[in-house]
Amino acid sequence: MCVGKCTRIVGPCLLTLGMLSIVANILLLFPGWAWKYLADGHITKQAKAVPGIWGGGITVLLAATHITAVGWRCAGCSDCGTRRNAFLSVVLSKLALLGSAACFIMSGVGLTNGPLCLYNTSIHEHGHGPRWGYPFLDPNTGLTKNYLYDWSLWSTCLEPVGIVTWNVCLFSILLLISAAEMVLASLQIINGCFGCLCGFCDGK
């Protein structure tokens, strides 16, 4: 395996994925392109925790920036592939792996639990009527099926309009992005270990 070439591939890929993760999480904060739900605090807690920004975004971008810089500086096989740079890329890649793993877990929880939305509570519940909450976790709604497999349940949420589709799509995107980031970060950890032993430069 060519350590330098691998680094020049992994770095830009992580940069792209990190930026996409940040964009996806920002969109989760503005369901239906509206800002009022964020202002009112009516945002799903996993989205409000912004794992796509600090987990799949910033930590990954830190590693990706270093990996990309080192990889392209080594393209001409100058005196750049030091073991210090290789060790630093391993450390930052481990940080990226942890961040993307946290993003993956929180996105999975957000997808499983469903969105925070306005929905009608059961008529058997005291003080029934529309309220904000998590209908797919509320036993009083009488929903026994998994909403991810039964699209007819998505109309349970009254507001924001289309919030279920919005959350499912964006959390699914975050899951895919963070999974890809974990694979690439793991690859770079292995690649960086080889770099510690052999250096980065292609001609060495």
PDB file of C-alpha atoms in Angstrom:
ATOM      1  CA  MET A   1       0.000   0.000   0.000  1.00  0.00           C
ATOM      2  CA  CYS A   2       1.320   3.443  -0.915  1.00  0.00           C
ATOM      3  CA  VAL A   3       0.999   5.543   2.230  1.00  0.00           C
ATOM      4  CA  GLY A   4       1.279   8.917   0.491  1.00  0.00           C
ATOM      5  CA  LYS A   5      -1.320   8.175  -2.190  1.00  0.00           C
ATOM      6  CA  CYS A   6      -3.753   6.746   0.358  1.00  0.00           C
ATOM      7  CA  THR A   7      -3.407   9.906   2.452  1.00  0.00           C
ATOM      8  CA  ARG A   8      -4.158  12.115  -0.572  1.00  0.00           C
ATOM      9  CA  ILE A   9      -7.371  10.171  -1.177  1.00  0.00           C
ATOM     10  CA  VAL A  10      -8.605   9.870   2.424  1.00  0.00           C
ATOM     11  CA  GLY A  11      -8.025  13.539   3.320  1.00  0.00           C
ATOM     12  CA  PRO A  12     -10.242  15.186   0.664  1.00  0.00           C
ATOM     13  CA  CYS A  13     -12.926  12.523   1.173  1.00  0.00           C
ATOM     14  CA  LEU A  14     -13.062  13.298   4.883  1.00  0.00           C
ATOM     15  CA  LEU A  15     -13.145  17.030   4.132  1.00  0.00           C
ATOM     16  CA  THR A  16     -16.172  16.562   1.894  1.00  0.00           C
ATOM     17  CA  LEU A  17     -17.978  14.288   4.340  1.00  0.00           C
ATOM     18  CA  GLY A  18     -17.278  16.627   7.248  1.00  0.00           C
ATOM     19  CA  MET A  19     -18.813  19.568   5.406  1.00  0.00           C
ATOM     20  CA  LEU A  20     -21.850  17.514   4.370  1.00  0.00           C
ATOM     21  CA  SER A  21     -22.342  16.411   7.974  1.00  0.00           C
ATOM     22  CA  ILE A  22     -22.411  20.017   9.181  1.00  0.00           C
ATOM     23  CA  VAL A  23     -24.887  21.035   6.460  1.00  0.00           C
ATOM     24  CA  ALA A  24     -27.195  18.084   7.236  1.00  0.00           C
ATOM     25  CA  ASN A  25     -27.253  18.883  10.947  1.00  0.00           C
ATOM     26  CA  ILE A  26     -27.888  22.577  10.333  1.00  0.00           C
ATOM     27  CA  LEU A  27     -30.886  21.641   8.168  1.00  0.00           C
ATOM     28  CA  LEU A  28     -32.235  19.500  11.014  1.00  0.00           C
ATOM     29  CA  LEU A  29     -32.465  22.665  13.098  1.00  0.00           C
ATOM     30  CA  PHE A  30     -34.755  24.329  10.549  1.00  0.00           C
ATOM     31  CA  PRO A  31     -37.563  21.871   9.738  1.00  0.00           C
ATOM     32  CA  GLY A  32     -39.451  22.931   6.650  1.00  0.00           C
ATOM     33  CA  TRP A  33     -36.898  25.727   6.187  1.00  0.00           C
ATOM     34  CA  ALA A  34     -38.534  27.580   9.128  1.00  0.00           C
ATOM     35  CA  TRP A  35     -36.521  29.138  11.957  1.00  0.00           C
ATOM     36  CA  LYS A  36     -39.420  29.622  14.418  1.00  0.00           C
ATOM     37  CA  TYR A  37     -39.281  26.055  15.728  1.00  0.00           C
ATOM     38  CA  LEU A  38     -35.666  26.506  16.764  1.00  0.00           C
ATOM     39  CA  ALA A  39     -36.532  29.815  18.429  1.00  0.00           C
ATOM     40  CA  ASP A  40     -39.406  28.160  20.308  1.00  0.00           C
ATOM     41  CA  GLY A  41     -37.290  25.139  21.307  1.00  0.00           C
ATOM     42  CA  HIS A  42     -39.432  22.702  19.317  1.00  0.00           C
ATOM     43  CA  ILE A  43     -36.508  20.769  17.844  1.00  0.00           C
ATOM     44  CA  THR A  44     -35.755  17.075  18.277  1.00  0.00           C
ATOM     45  CA  LYS A  45     -33.207  16.762  21.092  1.00  0.00           C
ATOM     46  CA  GLN A  46     -30.779  14.676  19.040  1.00  0.00           C
ATOM     47  CA  ALA A  47     -30.792  17.388  16.366  1.00  0.00           C
ATOM     48  CA  LYS A  48     -30.397  20.091  19.004  1.00  0.00           C
ATOM     49  CA  ALA A  49     -27.317  18.268  20.340  1.00  0.00           C
ATOM     50  CA  VAL A  50     -25.745  18.930  16.878  1.00  0.00           C
ATOM     51  CA  PRO A  51     -23.701  15.697  16.633  1.00  0.00           C
ATOM     52  CA  GLY A  52     -23.262  16.322  12.921  1.00  0.00           C
ATOM     53  CA  ILE A  53     -21.473  19.589  13.670  1.00  0.00           C
ATOM     54  CA  TRP A  54     -19.106  18.682  16.512  1.00  0.00           C
ATOM     55  CA  GLY A  55     -18.959  14.916  15.918  1.00  0.00           C
ATOM     56  CA  GLY A  56     -19.162  14.236  12.217  1.00  0.00           C
ATOM     57  CA  GLY A  57     -18.087  17.770  11.335  1.00  0.00           C
ATOM     58  CA  ILE A  58     -15.450  19.641  13.343  1.00  0.00           C
ATOM     59  CA  THR A  59     -13.494  16.631  14.653  1.00  0.00           C
ATOM     60  CA  VAL A  60     -13.430  15.097  11.180  1.00  0.00           C
ATOM     61  CA  LEU A  61     -12.432  18.384   9.528  1.00  0.00           C
ATOM     62  CA  LEU A  62      -9.510  18.791  11.947  1.00  0.00           C
ATOM     63  CA  ALA A  63      -8.161  15.403  10.949  1.00  0.00           C
ATOM     64  CA  ALA A  64      -8.993  15.860   7.270  1.00  0.00           C
ATOM     65  CA  THR A  65      -7.218  19.221   7.056  1.00  0.00           C
ATOM     66  CA  HIS A  66      -4.008  17.810   8.502  1.00  0.00           C
ATOM     67  CA  ILE A  67      -4.190  14.612   6.443  1.00  0.00           C
ATOM     68  CA  THR A  68      -4.827  16.512   3.207  1.00  0.00           C
ATOM     69  CA  ALA A  69      -2.055  19.036   3.860  1.00  0.00           C
ATOM     70  CA  VAL A  70       0.506  16.349   4.646  1.00  0.00           C
ATOM     71  CA  GLY A  71      -0.585  14.148   1.753  1.00  0.00           C
ATOM     72  CA  TRP A  72      -0.232  16.850  -0.910  1.00  0.00           C
ATOM     73  CA  ARG A  73       2.978  18.233   0.522  1.00  0.00           C
ATOM     74  CA  CYS A  74       4.351  14.742   0.088  1.00  0.00           C
ATOM     75  CA  ALA A  75       3.244  14.500  -3.537  1.00  0.00           C
ATOM     76  CA  GLY A  76       6.714  15.516  -4.705  1.00  0.00           C
ATOM     77  CA  CYS A  77       8.344  13.373  -2.049  1.00  0.00           C
ATOM     78  CA  SER A  78       9.929  16.324  -0.321  1.00  0.00           C
ATOM     79  CA  ASP A  79      11.125  16.110   3.259  1.00  0.00           C
ATOM     80  CA  CYS A  80       7.609  16.106   4.723  1.00  0.00           C
ATOM     81  CA  GLY A  81       6.682  12.546   5.547  1.00  0.00           C
ATOM     82  CA  THR A  82       8.082  12.683   9.047  1.00  0.00           C
ATOM     83  CA  ARG A  83       7.061  10.235  11.717  1.00  0.00           C
ATOM     84  CA  ARG A  84       5.784  13.171  13.766  1.00  0.00           C
ATOM     85  CA  ASN A  85       3.277  14.040  11.036  1.00  0.00           C
ATOM     86  CA  ALA A  86       2.312  10.395  10.735  1.00  0.00           C
ATOM     87  CA  PHE A  87       1.767  10.120  14.481  1.00  0.00           C
ATOM     88  CA  LEU A  88      -0.289  13.313  14.525  1.00  0.00           C
ATOM     89  CA  SER A  89      -2.475  12.010  11.698  1.00  0.00           C
ATOM     90  CA  VAL A  90      -3.120   8.849  13.721  1.00  0.00           C
ATOM     91  CA  VAL A  91      -4.128  10.856  16.802  1.00  0.00           C
ATOM     92  CA  LEU A  92      -6.430  13.157  14.823  1.00  0.00           C
ATOM     93  CA  SER A  93      -7.909  10.198  12.945  1.00  0.00           C
ATOM     94  CA  LYS A  94      -8.744   8.542  16.262  1.00  0.00           C
ATOM     95  CA  LEU A  95     -10.463  11.757  17.333  1.00  0.00           C
ATOM     96  CA  ALA A  96     -12.381  11.774  14.046  1.00  0.00           C
ATOM     97  CA  LEU A  97     -13.331   8.134  14.587  1.00  0.00           C
ATOM     98  CA  LEU A  98     -14.736   8.918  18.034  1.00  0.00           C
ATOM     99  CA  GLY A  99     -16.600  11.978  16.753  1.00  0.00           C
ATOM    100  CA  SER A 100     -18.140  10.175  13.799  1.00  0.00           C
ATOM    101  CA  ALA A 101     -19.072   7.222  16.029  1.00  0.00           C
ATOM    102  CA  ALA A 102     -20.871   9.598  18.410  1.00  0.00           C
ATOM    103  CA  CYS A 103     -22.667  11.161  15.448  1.00  0.00           C
ATOM    104  CA  PHE A 104     -23.653   7.704  14.180  1.00  0.00           C
ATOM    105  CA  ILE A 105     -25.092   6.656  17.551  1.00  0.00           C
ATOM    106  CA  MET A 106     -27.006   9.890  18.171  1.00  0.00           C
ATOM    107  CA  SER A 107     -28.364   9.939  14.622  1.00  0.00           C
ATOM    108  CA  GLY A 108     -29.531   6.351  15.050  1.00  0.00           C
ATOM    109  CA  VAL A 109     -31.299   7.246  18.290  1.00  0.00           C
ATOM    110  CA  GLY A 110     -32.910  10.281  16.650  1.00  0.00           C
ATOM    111  CA  LEU A 111     -34.087   8.157  13.737  1.00  0.00           C
ATOM    112  CA  THR A 112     -35.455   5.419  16.017  1.00  0.00           C
ATOM    113  CA  ASN A 113     -37.271   7.715  18.452  1.00  0.00           C
ATOM    114  CA  GLY A 114     -38.830   9.916  15.817  1.00  0.00           C
ATOM    115  CA  PRO A 115     -39.194  13.697  15.765  1.00  0.00           C
ATOM    116  CA  LEU A 116     -40.490  16.174  18.303  1.00  0.00           C
ATOM    117  CA  CYS A 117     -43.749  17.479  16.896  1.00  0.00           C
ATOM    118  CA  LEU A 118     -47.261  18.703  17.643  1.00  0.00           C
ATOM    119  CA  TYR A 119     -49.686  15.770  17.775  1.00  0.00           C
ATOM    120  CA  ASN A 120     -53.084  14.826  19.176  1.00  0.00           C
ATOM    121  CA  THR A 121     -52.935  12.875  22.434  1.00  0.00           C
ATOM    122  CA  SER A 122     -55.288  10.012  23.215  1.00  0.00           C
ATOM    123  CA  ILE A 123     -58.870  10.870  24.133  1.00  0.00           C
ATOM    124  CA  HIS A 124     -58.445   8.587  27.135  1.00  0.00           C
ATOM    125  CA  GLU A 125     -55.707  10.793  28.537  1.00  0.00           C
ATOM    126  CA  HIS A 126     -56.619  13.527  31.010  1.00  0.00           C
ATOM    127  CA  GLY A 127     -56.316  16.952  29.443  1.00  0.00           C
ATOM    128  CA  HIS A 128     -56.193  15.522  25.948  1.00  0.00           C
ATOM    129  CA  GLY A 129     -55.533  17.722  22.940  1.00  0.00           C
ATOM    130  CA  PRO A 130     -52.672  18.734  20.671  1.00  0.00           C
ATOM    131  CA  ARG A 131     -49.332  18.980  22.423  1.00  0.00           C
ATOM    132  CA  TRP A 132     -45.621  18.941  21.659  1.00  0.00           C
ATOM    133  CA  GLY A 133     -43.803  15.698  22.266  1.00  0.00           C
ATOM    134  CA  TYR A 134     -42.564  12.452  20.769  1.00  0.00           C
ATOM    135  CA  PRO A 135     -45.687  10.638  19.526  1.00  0.00           C
ATOM    136  CA  PHE A 136     -43.828   7.511  18.456  1.00  0.00           C
ATOM    137  CA  LEU A 137     -42.542   7.085  22.019  1.00  0.00           C
ATOM    138  CA  ASP A 138     -45.800   8.058  23.725  1.00  0.00           C
ATOM    139  CA  PRO A 139     -47.763   4.955  24.868  1.00  0.00           C
ATOM    140  CA  ASN A 140     -50.960   7.032  25.004  1.00  0.00           C
ATOM    141  CA  THR A 141     -51.032   7.485  21.234  1.00  0.00           C
ATOM    142  CA  GLY A 142     -51.786   3.807  20.734  1.00  0.00           C
ATOM    143  CA  LEU A 143     -49.163   3.485  17.995  1.00  0.00           C
ATOM    144  CA  THR A 144     -47.941  -0.112  18.145  1.00  0.00           C
ATOM    145  CA  LYS A 145     -46.108  -0.291  14.815  1.00  0.00           C
ATOM    146  CA  ASN A 146     -42.674   1.082  14.040  1.00  0.00           C
ATOM    147  CA  TYR A 147     -43.255   4.357  12.214  1.00  0.00           C
ATOM    148  CA  LEU A 148     -40.235   3.753   9.982  1.00  0.00           C
ATOM    149  CA  TYR A 149     -42.034   0.815   8.349  1.00  0.00           C
ATOM    150  CA  ASP A 150     -45.534   2.288   8.250  1.00  0.00           C
ATOM    151  CA  TRP A 151     -45.703   5.556   6.328  1.00  0.00           C
ATOM    152  CA  SER A 152     -49.385   5.988   7.220  1.00  0.00           C
ATOM    153  CA  LEU A 153     -48.303   6.867  10.763  1.00  0.00           C
ATOM    154  CA  TRP A 154     -46.286   9.848   9.564  1.00  0.00           C
ATOM    155  CA  SER A 155     -49.432  11.980   9.451  1.00  0.00           C
ATOM    156  CA  THR A 156     -49.575  11.700  13.264  1.00  0.00           C
ATOM    157  CA  CYS A 157     -47.359  14.791  13.447  1.00  0.00           C
ATOM    158  CA  LEU A 158     -49.406  17.914  12.767  1.00  0.00           C
ATOM    159  CA  GLU A 159     -46.611  20.470  12.950  1.00  0.00           C
ATOM    160  CA  PRO A 160     -44.007  21.195  11.608  1.00  0.00           C
ATOM    161  CA  VAL A 161     -45.445  20.109   8.288  1.00  0.00           C
ATOM    162  CA  GLY A 162     -43.484  17.179   6.861  1.00  0.00           C
ATOM    163  CA  ILE A 163     -41.273  16.891   9.962  1.00  0.00           C
ATOM    164  CA  VAL A 164     -41.181  13.075   9.866  1.00  0.00           C
ATOM    165  CA  THR A 165     -39.901  12.999   6.296  1.00  0.00           C
ATOM    166  CA  TRP A 166     -37.458  15.815   7.099  1.00  0.00           C
ATOM    167  CA  ASN A 167     -35.993  14.001  10.111  1.00  0.00           C
ATOM    168  CA  VAL A 168     -35.916  10.555   8.516  1.00  0.00           C
ATOM    169  CA  CYS A 169     -34.077  11.816   5.433  1.00  0.00           C
ATOM    170  CA  LEU A 170     -31.531  13.967   7.267  1.00  0.00           C
ATOM    171  CA  PHE A 171     -30.824  11.533  10.092  1.00  0.00           C
ATOM    172  CA  SER A 172     -30.414   8.771   7.497  1.00  0.00           C
ATOM    173  CA  ILE A 173     -27.954  10.975   5.609  1.00  0.00           C
ATOM    174  CA  LEU A 174     -26.038  11.602   8.847  1.00  0.00           C
ATOM    175  CA  LEU A 175     -25.942   7.857   9.503  1.00  0.00           C
ATOM    176  CA  LEU A 176     -24.474   7.167   6.067  1.00  0.00           C
ATOM    177  CA  ILE A 177     -21.990  10.044   6.307  1.00  0.00           C
ATOM    178  CA  SER A 178     -20.773   9.084   9.790  1.00  0.00           C
ATOM    179  CA  ALA A 179     -20.472   5.418   8.786  1.00  0.00           C
ATOM    180  CA  ALA A 180     -18.293   6.413   5.816  1.00  0.00           C
ATOM    181  CA  GLU A 181     -16.249   8.702   8.086  1.00  0.00           C
ATOM    182  CA  MET A 182     -15.626   5.849  10.523  1.00  0.00           C
ATOM    183  CA  VAL A 183     -14.385   3.620   7.711  1.00  0.00           C
ATOM    184  CA  LEU A 184     -12.063   6.305   6.313  1.00  0.00           C
ATOM    185  CA  ALA A 185     -10.791   7.338   9.752  1.00  0.00           C
ATOM    186  CA  SER A 186     -10.026   3.703  10.580  1.00  0.00           C
ATOM    187  CA  LEU A 187      -8.226   3.330   7.257  1.00  0.00           C
ATOM    188  CA  GLN A 188      -6.152   6.425   7.970  1.00  0.00           C
ATOM    189  CA  ILE A 189      -5.237   5.137  11.437  1.00  0.00           C
ATOM    190  CA  ILE A 190      -3.804   2.015   9.811  1.00  0.00           C
ATOM    191  CA  ASN A 191      -2.230   4.104   7.058  1.00  0.00           C
ATOM    192  CA  GLY A 192      -0.708   6.472   9.616  1.00  0.00           C
ATOM    193  CA  CYS A 193       0.802   3.566  11.521  1.00  0.00           C
ATOM    194  CA  PHE A 194       2.541   2.493   8.324  1.00  0.00           C
ATOM    195  CA  GLY A 195       3.662   6.098   7.913  1.00  0.00           C
ATOM    196  CA  CYS A 196       5.210   6.041  11.380  1.00  0.00           C
ATOM    197  CA  LEU A 197       7.334   3.116  10.268  1.00  0.00           C
ATOM    198  CA  CYS A 198       8.032   3.996   6.644  1.00  0.00           C
ATOM    199  CA  GLY A 199       7.292   7.718   6.217  1.00  0.00           C
ATOM    200  CA  PHE A 200       4.739   9.206   3.830  1.00  0.00           C
ATOM    201  CA  CYS A 201       6.781   9.939   0.730  1.00  0.00           C
ATOM    202  CA  ASP A 202       6.030   7.800  -2.288  1.00  0.00           C
ATOM    203  CA  GLY A 203       9.603   7.502  -3.414  1.00  0.00           C
ATOM    204  CA  LYS A 204      10.997   6.180  -0.149  1.00  0.00           C
TER     205      LYS A 204
END
